[in-house]
């Protein structure tokens, strides 16, 4: 069983751009948005991924992610429910953690969120200077909800 433990924050400035060690373009859609079993398809650069996630319990939930051929991911995206998410993800190392900062495009232009994945729920972690309000567990900021 694979668990995802992540904390998510609104971004308050663009310091992350200078701190980033890289960035990648992402397109993703949803085959199922039911909070108990979200099924996501995505392209990340030139790779494809199929992901199944369970309902959040605070900062923790089940996550199963599988790499698939990019060409398959692009075809499956055509089957997704309406609302494809497009974003640029910046990878930002900070004090022993890698933060993922997502700048959304299209109708979500102006929305920027940062998240950090943790090895366990009791782990303390430093917050970089670009994060603001903690939105962990706020369904309004789940990508599956932002996509609609």
CSV table of C-alpha atoms in Angstrom, one decimal:
chain,number,residue,atom,x,y,z
A,1,UNK,CA,0.0,0.0,0.0
A,2,UNK,CA,1.4,3.4,-0.9
A,3,UNK,CA,0.5,6.5,1.1
A,4,UNK,CA,0.9,10.1,0.2
A,5,UNK,CA,1.5,12.6,3.0
A,6,UNK,CA,1.6,16.1,1.8
A,7,UNK,CA,1.0,19.7,3.0
A,8,UNK,CA,-0.2,22.4,0.6
A,9,UNK,CA,0.2,26.2,0.8
A,10,UNK,CA,-0.8,29.2,-1.2
A,11,UNK,CA,2.2,30.9,-2.7
A,12,UNK,CA,2.8,34.6,-1.7
A,13,UNK,CA,5.7,35.6,-4.0
A,14,UNK,CA,7.8,34.4,-6.9
A,15,UNK,CA,11.0,33.7,-4.9
A,16,UNK,CA,10.6,30.0,-5.9
A,17,UNK,CA,11.5,30.7,-9.5
A,18,UNK,CA,15.1,31.7,-8.5
A,19,UNK,CA,15.3,28.9,-6.0
A,20,UNK,CA,14.1,26.2,-8.5
A,21,UNK,CA,16.4,23.4,-9.7
A,22,UNK,CA,14.1,22.8,-12.6
A,23,UNK,CA,10.6,23.0,-14.0
A,24,UNK,CA,8.3,20.8,-16.2
A,25,UNK,CA,5.0,21.3,-18.1
A,26,UNK,CA,2.1,19.2,-16.9
A,27,UNK,CA,-1.3,18.4,-18.5
A,28,UNK,CA,-3.8,16.4,-16.5
A,29,UNK,CA,-7.4,15.3,-16.6
A,30,UNK,CA,-9.7,13.1,-14.6
A,31,UNK,CA,-11.4,9.9,-15.5
A,32,UNK,CA,-13.2,9.9,-12.2
A,33,UNK,CA,-13.5,12.8,-9.7
A,34,UNK,CA,-15.3,10.8,-6.9
A,35,UNK,CA,-13.3,11.8,-3.7
A,36,UNK,CA,-13.2,8.2,-2.6
A,37,UNK,CA,-11.4,7.1,-5.8
A,38,UNK,CA,-10.0,9.8,-8.0
A,39,UNK,CA,-8.4,8.5,-11.2
A,40,UNK,CA,-6.1,11.0,-12.9
A,41,UNK,CA,-4.2,10.8,-16.2
A,42,UNK,CA,-1.3,13.2,-16.8
A,43,UNK,CA,1.6,14.0,-19.0
A,44,UNK,CA,4.7,15.4,-17.3
A,45,UNK,CA,7.1,16.6,-19.9
A,46,UNK,CA,7.5,13.6,-22.2
A,47,UNK,CA,6.2,11.0,-19.8
A,48,UNK,CA,2.7,9.7,-19.0
A,49,UNK,CA,1.2,8.6,-15.7
A,50,UNK,CA,-2.0,7.0,-14.5
A,51,UNK,CA,-2.8,7.7,-10.8
A,52,UNK,CA,-5.5,6.5,-8.4
A,53,UNK,CA,-6.0,8.3,-5.1
A,54,UNK,CA,-8.3,7.7,-2.1
A,55,UNK,CA,-10.1,10.3,-0.1
A,56,UNK,CA,-7.9,12.6,2.0
A,57,UNK,CA,-7.7,12.0,5.8
A,58,UNK,CA,-6.0,15.2,6.8
A,59,UNK,CA,-2.7,15.3,5.0
A,60,UNK,CA,-2.6,11.5,4.3
A,61,UNK,CA,-4.3,9.3,1.6
A,62,UNK,CA,-3.6,6.3,-0.5
A,63,UNK,CA,-1.9,6.9,-3.8
A,64,UNK,CA,-1.0,4.5,-6.6
A,65,UNK,CA,0.9,6.0,-9.6
A,66,UNK,CA,2.1,4.1,-12.7
A,67,UNK,CA,4.2,5.4,-15.6
A,68,UNK,CA,2.6,4.7,-19.0
A,69,UNK,CA,3.7,5.6,-22.5
A,70,UNK,CA,3.2,9.3,-23.2
A,71,UNK,CA,1.3,8.5,-26.4
A,72,UNK,CA,-1.2,6.4,-24.3
A,73,UNK,CA,-1.5,9.2,-21.8
A,74,UNK,CA,-2.3,11.7,-24.6
A,75,UNK,CA,-5.0,9.4,-26.0
A,76,UNK,CA,-6.5,8.7,-22.5
A,77,UNK,CA,-6.6,12.5,-21.8
A,78,UNK,CA,-9.1,12.7,-24.7
A,79,UNK,CA,-11.4,10.4,-22.6
A,80,UNK,CA,-11.1,12.6,-19.5
A,81,UNK,CA,-14.1,14.5,-18.0
A,82,UNK,CA,-14.2,18.1,-19.1
A,83,UNK,CA,-11.6,20.4,-17.5
A,84,UNK,CA,-8.0,19.7,-18.4
A,85,UNK,CA,-5.5,21.3,-16.0
A,86,UNK,CA,-2.4,22.8,-17.5
A,87,UNK,CA,0.4,24.0,-15.2
A,88,UNK,CA,4.1,24.6,-14.8
A,89,UNK,CA,5.7,22.7,-11.9
A,90,UNK,CA,8.8,24.1,-10.3
A,91,UNK,CA,11.0,21.8,-8.2
A,92,UNK,CA,12.4,23.8,-5.3
A,93,UNK,CA,14.9,22.3,-2.8
A,94,UNK,CA,14.6,23.8,0.7
A,95,UNK,CA,16.3,22.7,3.9
A,96,UNK,CA,16.3,19.0,3.0
A,97,UNK,CA,12.9,18.8,1.3
A,98,UNK,CA,11.8,19.2,-2.4
A,99,UNK,CA,8.9,21.6,-2.7
A,100,UNK,CA,6.7,21.4,-5.8
A,101,UNK,CA,5.3,24.8,-6.9
A,102,UNK,CA,2.5,24.7,-9.4
A,103,UNK,CA,1.6,27.7,-11.5
A,104,UNK,CA,-1.7,27.1,-13.2
A,105,UNK,CA,-2.5,28.3,-16.7
A,106,UNK,CA,-5.7,29.0,-18.7
A,107,UNK,CA,-8.8,29.8,-16.7
A,108,UNK,CA,-6.7,29.1,-13.5
A,109,UNK,CA,-4.1,31.7,-14.4
A,110,UNK,CA,-3.0,33.4,-11.2
A,111,UNK,CA,-3.4,30.4,-8.9
A,112,UNK,CA,-0.1,29.2,-7.5
A,113,UNK,CA,0.3,26.5,-4.8
A,114,UNK,CA,3.2,24.8,-3.2
A,115,UNK,CA,3.3,21.4,-1.6
A,116,UNK,CA,5.8,19.2,0.2
A,117,UNK,CA,5.6,15.5,0.6
A,118,UNK,CA,6.7,14.1,3.9
A,119,UNK,CA,7.9,10.6,4.9
A,120,UNK,CA,5.5,10.5,7.9
A,121,UNK,CA,2.7,12.5,9.5
A,122,UNK,CA,4.7,13.6,12.6
A,123,UNK,CA,7.6,15.1,10.6
A,124,UNK,CA,8.4,18.8,11.3
A,125,UNK,CA,9.6,20.7,8.2
A,126,UNK,CA,10.8,24.2,7.5
A,127,UNK,CA,8.6,26.5,5.4
A,128,UNK,CA,10.3,28.4,2.5
A,129,UNK,CA,9.9,32.2,2.2
A,130,UNK,CA,7.4,31.9,-0.7
A,131,UNK,CA,4.6,30.0,1.2
A,132,UNK,CA,1.6,31.6,2.9
A,133,UNK,CA,-1.7,30.2,4.1
A,134,UNK,CA,-1.9,26.5,4.8
A,135,UNK,CA,-4.5,25.0,2.5
A,136,UNK,CA,-3.9,21.3,3.4
A,137,UNK,CA,-7.1,19.4,3.2
A,138,UNK,CA,-9.1,22.2,1.7
A,139,UNK,CA,-11.1,20.6,-1.2
A,140,UNK,CA,-11.2,23.9,-3.1
A,141,UNK,CA,-7.6,23.5,-3.9
A,142,UNK,CA,-7.6,19.8,-4.9
A,143,UNK,CA,-6.6,19.7,-8.6
A,144,UNK,CA,-9.6,17.5,-9.3
A,145,UNK,CA,-11.8,20.3,-8.1
A,146,UNK,CA,-9.8,23.1,-9.7
A,147,UNK,CA,-10.2,21.3,-13.1
A,148,UNK,CA,-14.0,22.1,-13.1
